[in-house]
Amino acid sequence: MSEIKVLWVDDEIDLLKPHILFLEGRNYNVTTAQSGTEALQEIEKDTFDIVFLDENMPGLTGLETLAEIKEQQATLPVVMITKSEEEYIMEEAIGSKIADYLIKPVNPNQILLSLKKNLDHSRLVSEKTTSNYQQEFRKIAMDMSMINSHEEWAELYQKLVYWELELENIEDTGMFEILESQKVEANTQFCKFIDKNYSDWFGNNDDAPVMSHTLFKDKVVPQLANKRTLMVVVDNLRYDQWKAFEPYLNNAYKKQEEDLFYSILPTATQYARNAIFSGLMPSDMQKLHPNWWLNDTDEGGKNMYEKEFLGAQLKRLGLNLNWSYHKISSLKQGRRLSENFKSHKNEDLTVIVYNFVDMLSHAKTEMEVIKELASTDKSYRSLTESWFKNSPLMEIIQQAAQLGFQLIITTDHGTINVKNPSKVIGDKNTSLNLRYKTGKSLTYEDRDVLAAKNPSNIHLPSINMSSSFIFAKGDLFFAYPNNYNHYVSYYRNTYQHGGVSLEEMIIPFAVLSPK
């Protein structure tokens, strides 16, 4: 570790000699100053890692010196030391972004703790996090080999996301690479689990998880009793992205419940989101509401009738509610709803579908700038977080809290960064999605896909008699042999959905109440 340079400013600096010797004995290089003016001169001619600053000095006061220091070097940590316990001084100092606040008399260990907290914090956290994950790594690896239920997979995925968020800010990139390889292995095992169990989750199966088509009945309806509710479905939102922006809700809401549920296959908007609003699987939507359901190869928007599907589901469930539905696909629409949100204050249920994350992930394949900004899961999370805290959605949620609405936040499916191509051949009527294909006479690599040769087994509609579905596993994406290299380089390292992975299928559902 390189030598740490400390500037200590106090008009009675001679009385602090024992403290200074104590720090020098631990290899800190301490420069002293007896006034604010002297301190500013030292800062001009030398570079310091931290400043200890007495508040009560003749001439320039500590607060005045602090203001000057911050003007010259905004990021230099300053620890204020004062005899006074007056609240206004604390508030002034904290408002000026001090690093710490100590009350005299200070002992050497307090000073040492403050130094470690401010200068060694990231190293100490990094070392502790690394050591904790190393212990957890073995446990996760053992758990993975024994998991045999959808609850255990949801728990394991939560654990992996927890460690991903813990490790993303530490200095040891080697640990992060180990976690990435563990996620790949987890997805390999998870695909085997889905292949074996998915078709058994339909019908009257008590072991089935909550899924897209049962979410509203099982999770939303119980929350609606005598509580006005704002339900926000953020399209394409992964669990790790939800965890990244959840803290921004803390001023307005407190969390009552957080759960994970399973998106149906394909993990694509027209299937999964229509299933949430209709309370039906796709083959039943096609049968009961042929005017509202479009197959992959049909012309037109595939999610045009979510409001009608929701109305039909509410009627079927015998719920006589005052409700409204809003789909937001642009900044302009979001602002308009934010401006008019108070007009919904007497509704039992206000539903908002927010398309931003979906637009972002699709734009990433089209726009080099977005591709650059969201090249990894970490930067993709950061981008989502930045959008959320500055979005009309945040304004709407704050208004909802003031009006006493409880808040439900969920999504239709997640998304995965695709890395590896898998060759597929189909006729001109084959669907275009990169993570699933439906059509007849599909040729593909067996090991790369979960295949549904009879779609009705998993409640999916058939475009024609011999149609089948295939779903890409893990981080694979489908590519046609013609113009293969161009296609692969264009789509590799983009965010896609429709296939089988923890990231796409295991997704968040949270209930929050206003503070």
Coordinates of C-alpha atoms in Angstrom, one line a residue:
M1 CA 0.0 0.0 0.0
S2 CA 1.4 3.4 -0.9
E3 CA 2.0 6.0 1.8
I4 CA -1.1 7.8 3.0
K5 CA -0.8 11.6 3.4
V6 CA -2.8 13.3 6.1
L7 CA -3.2 17.0 6.7
W8 CA -4.2 17.8 10.3
V9 CA -5.5 21.4 10.9
D10 CA -5.8 22.6 14.5
D11 CA -4.8 25.9 16.2
E12 CA -3.7 23.8 19.2
I13 CA -1.8 21.3 17.1
D14 CA 1.0 20.9 19.7
L15 CA -1.4 19.3 22.1
L16 CA -2.1 16.6 19.5
K17 CA 1.5 15.4 19.3
P18 CA 0.8 11.9 20.9
H19 CA -2.0 11.4 18.3
I20 CA 0.4 12.3 15.4
L21 CA 3.1 10.0 16.7
F22 CA 0.6 7.2 17.0
L23 CA -0.4 7.6 13.3
E24 CA 3.2 8.0 12.1
G25 CA 4.0 4.7 14.0
R26 CA 1.4 3.1 11.6
N27 CA 3.1 4.6 8.5
Y28 CA 0.7 7.5 8.0
N29 CA 2.6 10.7 6.7
V30 CA 1.1 13.6 8.8
T31 CA 1.5 17.3 7.8
T32 CA 0.2 19.8 10.3
A33 CA -1.3 23.3 10.0
Q34 CA -2.4 25.8 12.7
S35 CA -4.9 27.8 10.8
G36 CA -7.3 27.6 7.9
T37 CA -5.1 29.9 5.8
E38 CA -2.1 27.7 6.4
A39 CA -4.1 24.6 5.5
L40 CA -5.2 26.1 2.2
Q41 CA -1.5 26.9 1.4
E42 CA -0.5 23.3 2.2
I43 CA -3.3 21.9 -0.1
E44 CA -2.1 24.2 -3.0
K45 CA 1.5 22.9 -2.8
D46 CA 0.9 19.2 -1.9
T47 CA -1.5 16.4 -2.5
F48 CA -3.3 14.8 0.5
D49 CA -5.5 11.8 0.9
I50 CA -7.5 13.2 3.8
V51 CA -7.9 16.3 6.0
F52 CA -8.7 16.4 9.8
L53 CA -10.1 19.9 10.4
D54 CA -10.8 21.6 13.7
E55 CA -14.0 23.6 13.6
N56 CA -13.2 26.3 16.1
M57 CA -10.1 28.3 15.0
P58 CA -9.3 32.0 15.1
G59 CA -9.3 33.6 11.6
L60 CA -10.9 31.3 9.1
T61 CA -13.3 29.0 10.9
G62 CA -13.4 25.3 10.2
L63 CA -16.6 25.7 8.2
E64 CA -15.1 28.5 6.1
T65 CA -12.0 26.5 5.5
L66 CA -14.1 23.5 4.6
A67 CA -15.9 25.6 1.9
E68 CA -12.6 26.7 0.5
I69 CA -11.2 23.2 0.4
K70 CA -14.3 21.8 -1.3
E71 CA -14.1 24.6 -3.9
Q72 CA -10.5 23.6 -4.7
Q73 CA -10.8 19.8 -4.4
A74 CA -14.4 18.6 -4.3
T75 CA -13.5 15.0 -3.8
L76 CA -10.9 15.4 -1.0
P77 CA -12.3 13.7 2.2
V78 CA -12.5 16.1 5.2
V79 CA -13.2 15.0 8.7
M80 CA -14.5 17.7 10.9
I81 CA -13.4 17.8 14.6
T82 CA -15.2 20.0 17.0
K83 CA -15.8 20.7 20.8
S84 CA -19.3 21.9 20.0
E85 CA -22.2 19.6 19.9
E86 CA -24.5 22.3 18.5
E87 CA -26.9 20.9 15.9
Y88 CA -26.5 23.7 13.3
I89 CA -22.7 23.1 13.1
M90 CA -23.3 19.4 12.5
E91 CA -25.9 20.2 9.8
E92 CA -23.7 22.8 8.1
A93 CA -20.7 20.4 8.1
I94 CA -22.8 17.4 6.8
G95 CA -24.4 19.7 4.2
S96 CA -20.9 20.5 3.0
K97 CA -20.3 16.8 2.4
I98 CA -17.8 16.0 5.1
A99 CA -16.5 12.5 5.3
D100 CA -16.9 12.1 9.1
Y101 CA -17.7 14.2 12.2
L102 CA -15.8 13.7 15.5
I103 CA -16.4 15.4 18.9
K104 CA -13.4 16.4 21.0
P105 CA -11.6 15.1 22.9
V106 CA -10.7 12.4 20.3
N107 CA -8.6 9.4 21.1
P108 CA -6.1 7.9 18.7
N109 CA -8.3 4.9 17.9
Q110 CA -11.2 7.1 16.8
I111 CA -8.8 8.8 14.4
L112 CA -7.5 5.5 13.1
L113 CA -11.1 4.2 12.6
S114 CA -12.0 7.3 10.7
L115 CA -9.0 6.8 8.4
K116 CA -9.8 3.2 7.8
K117 CA -13.5 4.0 7.2
N118 CA -12.7 6.6 4.6
L119 CA -9.5 5.4 2.9
D120 CA -9.5 1.6 3.4
H121 CA -13.2 1.1 3.2
S122 CA -13.3 -0.3 -0.4
R123 CA -10.3 -2.6 0.2
L124 CA -11.7 -3.9 3.5
V125 CA -15.1 -4.5 2.0
S126 CA -13.5 -6.1 -1.0
E127 CA -11.5 -8.5 1.0
K128 CA -14.4 -9.4 3.3
T129 CA -16.8 -9.9 0.4
T130 CA -14.3 -12.0 -1.5
S131 CA -13.7 -14.3 1.5
N132 CA -17.5 -14.6 2.1
Y133 CA -18.2 -15.5 -1.5
Q134 CA -15.3 -18.1 -1.6
Q135 CA -17.1 -19.9 1.3
E136 CA -20.5 -19.5 -0.3
F137 CA -19.2 -20.7 -3.7
R138 CA -18.7 -24.2 -2.5
K139 CA -22.2 -24.3 -0.9
I140 CA -23.8 -23.0 -4.1
A141 CA -22.0 -25.6 -6.2
M142 CA -23.2 -28.4 -3.9
D143 CA -26.8 -27.0 -3.7
M144 CA -26.9 -26.8 -7.5
S145 CA -26.3 -30.5 -7.9
M146 CA -29.2 -31.4 -5.6
I147 CA -31.9 -28.9 -6.5
N148 CA -35.1 -30.6 -7.6
S149 CA -37.9 -28.0 -7.1
H150 CA -38.9 -24.7 -8.5
E151 CA -38.7 -23.1 -5.0
E152 CA -35.1 -24.2 -4.7
W153 CA -34.2 -22.8 -8.1
A154 CA -35.8 -19.4 -7.2
E155 CA -33.8 -19.4 -4.0
L156 CA -30.5 -20.3 -5.8
Y157 CA -31.1 -17.6 -8.4
Q158 CA -31.7 -15.0 -5.6
K159 CA -28.4 -16.1 -4.0
L160 CA -26.5 -15.7 -7.3
V161 CA -28.0 -12.2 -7.9
Y162 CA -27.1 -11.2 -4.3
W163 CA -23.5 -12.2 -4.9
E164 CA -23.4 -10.5 -8.3
L165 CA -24.5 -7.2 -6.7
E166 CA -22.1 -7.7 -3.8
L167 CA -19.1 -8.5 -6.1
E168 CA -19.7 -5.9 -8.8
N169 CA -18.0 -3.1 -6.9
I170 CA -15.0 -5.0 -5.5
E171 CA -11.5 -4.8 -6.9
D172 CA -11.0 -8.6 -7.4
T173 CA -12.2 -9.2 -10.9
G174 CA -11.2 -12.8 -10.6
M175 CA -14.0 -13.4 -8.2
F176 CA -16.5 -11.9 -10.6
E177 CA -15.3 -14.2 -13.3
I178 CA -15.8 -17.2 -11.0
L179 CA -19.4 -16.0 -10.3
E180 CA -20.0 -15.7 -14.1
S181 CA -18.9 -19.3 -14.7
Q182 CA -21.2 -20.4 -11.8
K183 CA -24.1 -18.6 -13.4
V184 CA -23.4 -20.4 -16.7
E185 CA -23.3 -23.8 -14.9
A186 CA -26.5 -22.9 -13.0
N187 CA -28.3 -22.2 -16.3
T188 CA -27.1 -25.5 -17.7
Q189 CA -28.7 -27.4 -14.8
F190 CA -31.8 -25.1 -14.8
C191 CA -32.5 -25.9 -18.5
K192 CA -32.4 -29.7 -17.6
F193 CA -34.8 -29.0 -14.8
I194 CA -37.2 -27.1 -17.0
D195 CA -37.0 -29.7 -19.8
K196 CA -37.9 -32.4 -17.3
N197 CA -40.7 -30.6 -15.3
Y198 CA -42.2 -27.7 -17.3
S199 CA -45.0 -29.6 -19.1
D200 CA -46.1 -31.1 -15.7
W201 CA -46.9 -27.6 -14.3
F202 CA -50.2 -27.3 -16.1
G203 CA -53.6 -28.6 -15.0
N204 CA -54.3 -29.2 -11.3
N205 CA -50.7 -29.5 -10.2
D206 CA -50.2 -28.3 -6.6
D207 CA -46.4 -28.4 -7.1
A208 CA -46.5 -25.8 -9.9
P209 CA -45.0 -22.4 -9.2
V210 CA -47.0 -19.2 -9.7
M211 CA -46.7 -18.5 -13.4
S212 CA -47.7 -15.7 -15.8
H213 CA -51.2 -17.0 -16.3
T214 CA -51.9 -17.5 -12.6
L215 CA -50.1 -14.4 -11.3
F216 CA -53.1 -12.1 -11.3
K217 CA -55.5 -14.6 -9.6
D218 CA -52.9 -15.9 -7.1
K219 CA -50.8 -12.9 -6.2
V220 CA -52.6 -9.7 -7.3
V221 CA -56.3 -10.3 -6.4
P222 CA -55.5 -11.1 -2.7
Q223 CA -53.9 -7.6 -2.5
L224 CA -57.0 -5.8 -3.9
A225 CA -59.3 -6.1 -0.8
N226 CA -60.2 -2.6 0.3
K227 CA -56.9 -1.1 -0.9
R228 CA -56.5 1.2 -3.9
T229 CA -53.7 -0.4 -5.9
L230 CA -51.2 0.8 -8.6
M231 CA -49.9 -2.2 -10.5
V232 CA -46.9 -1.5 -12.6
V233 CA -45.7 -4.1 -15.1
V234 CA -42.2 -3.0 -16.3
D235 CA -41.6 -4.9 -19.5
N236 CA -38.5 -7.0 -19.7
L237 CA -37.3 -6.4 -16.1
R238 CA -34.9 -8.8 -14.6
Y239 CA -34.7 -9.5 -10.9
D240 CA -31.2 -8.0 -10.6
Q241 CA -32.5 -4.8 -12.3
W242 CA -35.4 -4.6 -9.8
K243 CA -32.9 -4.9 -6.9
A244 CA -30.8 -2.1 -8.4
F245 CA -33.6 0.5 -8.5
E246 CA -35.6 -0.8 -5.4
P247 CA -33.7 1.6 -3.0
Y248 CA -35.2 4.6 -4.9
L249 CA -38.6 3.7 -3.7
N250 CA -37.6 3.8 0.0
N251 CA -38.6 7.5 0.5
A252 CA -42.2 6.9 -0.5
Y253 CA -42.8 3.2 0.1
K254 CA -42.0 0.3 2.4
K255 CA -41.8 -3.2 1.1
Q256 CA -44.5 -5.6 2.3
E257 CA -43.7 -8.7 0.2
E258 CA -41.1 -9.7 -2.4
D259 CA -41.5 -12.9 -4.3
L260 CA -40.3 -14.6 -7.5
F261 CA -42.6 -16.2 -10.1
Y262 CA -42.0 -18.1 -13.3
S263 CA -42.6 -16.6 -16.8
I264 CA -44.3 -19.0 -19.2
L265 CA -42.4 -20.1 -22.4
P266 CA -41.7 -18.4 -24.7
T267 CA -40.4 -15.7 -22.4
A268 CA -41.6 -13.1 -24.9
T269 CA -44.0 -10.2 -24.5
Q270 CA -46.9 -11.5 -26.7
Y271 CA -47.0 -14.7 -24.8
A272 CA -46.1 -13.9 -21.2
R273 CA -47.7 -10.5 -20.8
N274 CA -50.9 -11.5 -22.5
A275 CA -51.0 -14.4 -20.2
I276 CA -50.7 -12.1 -17.1
F277 CA -53.6 -9.9 -18.2
S278 CA -55.9 -12.7 -19.6
G279 CA -55.2 -15.2 -16.8
L280 CA -55.0 -17.8 -19.7
M281 CA -52.3 -19.8 -21.5
P282 CA -51.8 -18.8 -25.2
S283 CA -53.7 -21.8 -26.6
D284 CA -56.7 -20.9 -24.4
M285 CA -56.5 -17.2 -25.5
Q286 CA -56.6 -18.3 -29.1
K287 CA -59.6 -20.5 -28.5
L288 CA -61.6 -18.2 -26.3
H289 CA -60.6 -14.8 -27.8
P290 CA -59.7 -15.4 -31.4
N291 CA -60.2 -11.8 -32.3
W292 CA -57.6 -10.7 -29.7
W293 CA -54.9 -13.3 -30.2
L294 CA -52.3 -13.1 -33.0
N295 CA -49.8 -15.9 -33.8
D296 CA -46.1 -15.1 -34.5
T297 CA -46.5 -15.0 -38.2
D298 CA -49.8 -12.9 -38.2
E299 CA -49.6 -9.3 -39.3
G300 CA -50.1 -6.6 -36.6
G301 CA -49.2 -5.8 -33.0
K302 CA -49.3 -8.8 -30.7
N303 CA -50.2 -7.0 -27.5
M304 CA -53.0 -4.7 -28.7
Y305 CA -55.7 -6.2 -26.5
E306 CA -54.2 -6.3 -23.0
K307 CA -56.9 -4.0 -21.6
E308 CA -59.6 -6.3 -23.1
F309 CA -57.9 -9.4 -21.8
L310 CA -57.8 -7.8 -18.3
G311 CA -61.4 -6.8 -18.4
A312 CA -62.5 -10.3 -19.4
Q313 CA -60.3 -11.8 -16.5
L314 CA -61.8 -9.4 -13.9
K315 CA -65.3 -10.4 -15.1
R316 CA -64.5 -14.1 -14.9
L317 CA -63.1 -13.6 -11.4
G318 CA -66.3 -11.8 -10.4
L319 CA -64.4 -8.6 -9.5
N320 CA -66.5 -5.4 -9.9
L321 CA -63.8 -2.8 -9.7
N322 CA -63.3 0.8 -10.8
W323 CA -60.1 0.3 -12.9
S324 CA -58.0 1.7 -15.7
Y325 CA -55.2 0.5 -17.9
H326 CA -52.3 2.5 -19.5
K327 CA -49.5 1.5 -21.8
I328 CA -46.5 3.7 -21.8
S329 CA -44.2 3.4 -24.8
S330 CA -42.6 6.9 -25.0
L331 CA -41.4 9.7 -22.7
K332 CA -44.3 11.9 -23.9
Q333 CA -46.9 9.3 -22.9
G334 CA -45.2 8.9 -19.5
R335 CA -45.2 12.6 -18.8
R336 CA -48.9 12.9 -19.9
L337 CA -49.9 10.2 -17.4
S338 CA -47.8 11.8 -14.7
E339 CA -49.5 15.1 -15.2
N340 CA -53.0 13.6 -15.1
F341 CA -52.4 10.9 -12.5
K342 CA -54.5 12.6 -9.8
S343 CA -57.6 12.0 -11.9
H344 CA -57.2 8.3 -11.1
K345 CA -57.2 8.8 -7.3
N346 CA -60.5 7.1 -6.7
E347 CA -59.8 3.9 -8.8
D348 CA -59.6 0.5 -7.1
L349 CA -56.9 -0.6 -9.6
T350 CA -54.7 1.4 -11.9
V351 CA -52.6 -0.7 -14.2
I352 CA -49.5 0.7 -16.0
V353 CA -47.5 -1.3 -18.6
Y354 CA -44.1 0.5 -18.9
N355 CA -42.2 -0.4 -22.0
F356 CA -38.9 1.3 -21.3
V357 CA -36.7 -1.7 -20.5
D358 CA -38.0 -3.5 -23.5
M359 CA -37.2 -0.5 -25.8
L360 CA -33.8 -0.3 -24.3
S361 CA -32.9 -3.9 -24.8
H362 CA -34.2 -3.9 -28.4
A363 CA -32.4 -0.6 -29.1
K364 CA -29.2 -2.2 -27.9
T365 CA -29.2 -4.4 -30.9
E366 CA -29.8 -1.5 -33.2
M367 CA -27.8 1.3 -31.8
E368 CA -24.0 1.3 -31.2
V369 CA -24.3 3.9 -28.5
I370 CA -26.7 1.7 -26.4
K371 CA -24.5 -1.3 -27.2
E372 CA -21.6 0.6 -25.7
L373 CA -23.5 1.7 -22.7
A374 CA -25.0 -1.7 -21.9
S375 CA -22.2 -4.1 -22.8
T376 CA -22.4 -6.1 -19.5
D377 CA -25.0 -7.0 -16.9
K378 CA -23.5 -4.4 -14.6
S379 CA -23.8 -1.6 -17.0
Y380 CA -27.2 -2.7 -18.2
R381 CA -28.4 -2.6 -14.5
S382 CA -26.8 0.9 -14.1
L383 CA -28.6 2.2 -17.2
T384 CA -31.9 0.8 -15.9
E385 CA -31.3 2.4 -12.5
S386 CA -30.4 5.8 -14.1
W387 CA -33.5 5.7 -16.3
F388 CA -35.8 4.8 -13.4
K389 CA -34.8 7.5 -11.0
N390 CA -35.2 10.2 -13.7
S391 CA -38.4 8.8 -15.3
P392 CA -42.0 9.9 -15.3
L393 CA -42.7 6.4 -13.8
M394 CA -40.8 7.6 -10.6
E395 CA -42.9 10.7 -10.5
I396 CA -46.1 8.6 -10.9
I397 CA -45.1 6.3 -8.1
Q398 CA -44.3 9.3 -5.8
Q399 CA -47.8 10.7 -6.5
A400 CA -49.4 7.3 -5.9
A401 CA -47.8 7.2 -2.5
Q402 CA -49.1 10.6 -1.6
L403 CA -52.6 9.5 -2.7
G404 CA -52.3 6.4 -0.5
F405 CA -52.1 3.7 -3.2
Q406 CA -50.4 0.5 -2.4
L407 CA -47.8 -0.4 -5.2
I408 CA -47.3 -3.7 -7.0
I409 CA -44.3 -3.9 -9.3
T410 CA -43.7 -6.8 -11.5
T411 CA -42.8 -7.8 -15.1
D412 CA -43.6 -10.2 -17.9
H413 CA -40.2 -11.8 -18.4
G414 CA -36.5 -11.2 -18.0
T415 CA -33.7 -11.0 -20.6
I416 CA -30.2 -12.5 -21.1
N417 CA -27.0 -11.4 -22.7
V418 CA -26.6 -13.8 -25.6
K419 CA -23.0 -15.0 -26.4
N420 CA -23.1 -18.1 -28.6
P421 CA -24.9 -18.8 -31.9
S422 CA -26.8 -22.0 -32.6
K423 CA -27.6 -22.9 -36.2
V424 CA -31.2 -23.3 -37.2
I425 CA -33.0 -23.9 -40.5
G426 CA -36.7 -23.2 -41.2
D427 CA -39.0 -22.2 -44.0
K428 CA -40.1 -18.6 -44.7
N429 CA -43.0 -18.9 -42.2
T430 CA -40.7 -19.5 -39.3
S431 CA -40.9 -16.9 -36.5
L432 CA -38.1 -14.3 -36.3
N433 CA -37.3 -14.2 -32.5
L434 CA -33.6 -15.0 -31.7
R435 CA -34.4 -17.1 -28.6
Y436 CA -37.3 -19.2 -29.8
K437 CA -38.6 -20.4 -33.1
T438 CA -42.0 -21.8 -34.1
G439 CA -42.8 -23.3 -37.5
K440 CA -42.8 -26.6 -39.4
S441 CA -39.8 -28.7 -40.5
L442 CA -37.3 -26.9 -38.1
T443 CA -33.7 -28.2 -38.2
Y444 CA -31.6 -27.5 -35.2
E445 CA -28.9 -28.7 -32.8
D446 CA -30.7 -31.0 -30.3
R447 CA -28.3 -30.2 -27.4
D448 CA -28.9 -26.4 -27.8
V449 CA -32.7 -26.4 -27.5
L450 CA -35.7 -27.4 -25.4
A451 CA -38.1 -28.7 -28.1
A452 CA -41.9 -28.8 -27.9
K453 CA -42.8 -31.1 -30.9
N454 CA -46.5 -31.0 -29.7
P455 CA -47.1 -27.4 -28.6
S456 CA -50.5 -28.2 -27.1
N457 CA -48.6 -30.2 -24.3
I458 CA -47.4 -26.8 -23.0
H459 CA -50.6 -24.9 -23.9
L460 CA -49.1 -23.1 -27.0
P461 CA -51.1 -22.6 -30.2
S462 CA -49.9 -24.3 -33.4
I463 CA -49.7 -22.2 -36.6
N464 CA -50.4 -25.3 -38.6
M465 CA -50.7 -29.1 -38.0
S466 CA -47.0 -29.9 -38.0
S467 CA -45.7 -26.8 -36.1
S468 CA -43.3 -27.1 -33.2
F469 CA -41.6 -24.7 -30.9
I470 CA -37.9 -24.7 -29.9
F471 CA -36.4 -22.6 -27.1
A472 CA -32.7 -21.6 -26.9
K473 CA -31.0 -22.7 -23.7
G474 CA -28.7 -20.5 -21.5
D475 CA -26.9 -17.8 -23.5
L476 CA -27.4 -19.2 -27.0
F477 CA -29.2 -17.4 -29.9
F478 CA -30.5 -18.8 -33.1
A479 CA -28.8 -17.9 -36.4
Y480 CA -29.6 -19.0 -40.0
P481 CA -26.7 -20.5 -42.1
N482 CA -27.0 -17.9 -44.8
N483 CA -25.2 -14.6 -44.0
Y484 CA -24.2 -16.4 -40.8
N485 CA -21.0 -14.4 -39.8
H486 CA -22.6 -11.0 -40.3
Y487 CA -25.7 -12.1 -38.3
V488 CA -23.7 -13.5 -35.5
S489 CA -21.4 -10.5 -35.0
Y490 CA -24.5 -8.2 -35.2
Y491 CA -26.4 -9.9 -32.4
R492 CA -23.7 -11.4 -30.2
N493 CA -23.6 -9.6 -26.8
T494 CA -27.1 -8.2 -27.1
Y495 CA -30.0 -8.7 -24.7
Q496 CA -32.6 -11.1 -26.0
H497 CA -35.6 -13.0 -24.5
G498 CA -37.9 -15.8 -25.5
G499 CA -35.7 -18.8 -24.3
V500 CA -34.9 -20.8 -21.2
S501 CA -32.7 -19.2 -18.6
L502 CA -32.9 -18.2 -14.9
E503 CA -32.7 -14.5 -16.0
E504 CA -35.7 -14.8 -18.4
M505 CA -37.9 -17.2 -16.4
I506 CA -37.5 -16.3 -12.7
I507 CA -38.8 -12.8 -12.3
P508 CA -39.8 -10.4 -9.5
F509 CA -43.2 -9.6 -7.9
A510 CA -43.2 -7.0 -5.1
V511 CA -45.9 -5.4 -3.0
L512 CA -45.2 -2.1 -1.3
S513 CA -47.3 0.1 1.0
P514 CA -47.0 3.9 1.2
K515 CA -45.1 5.3 4.2

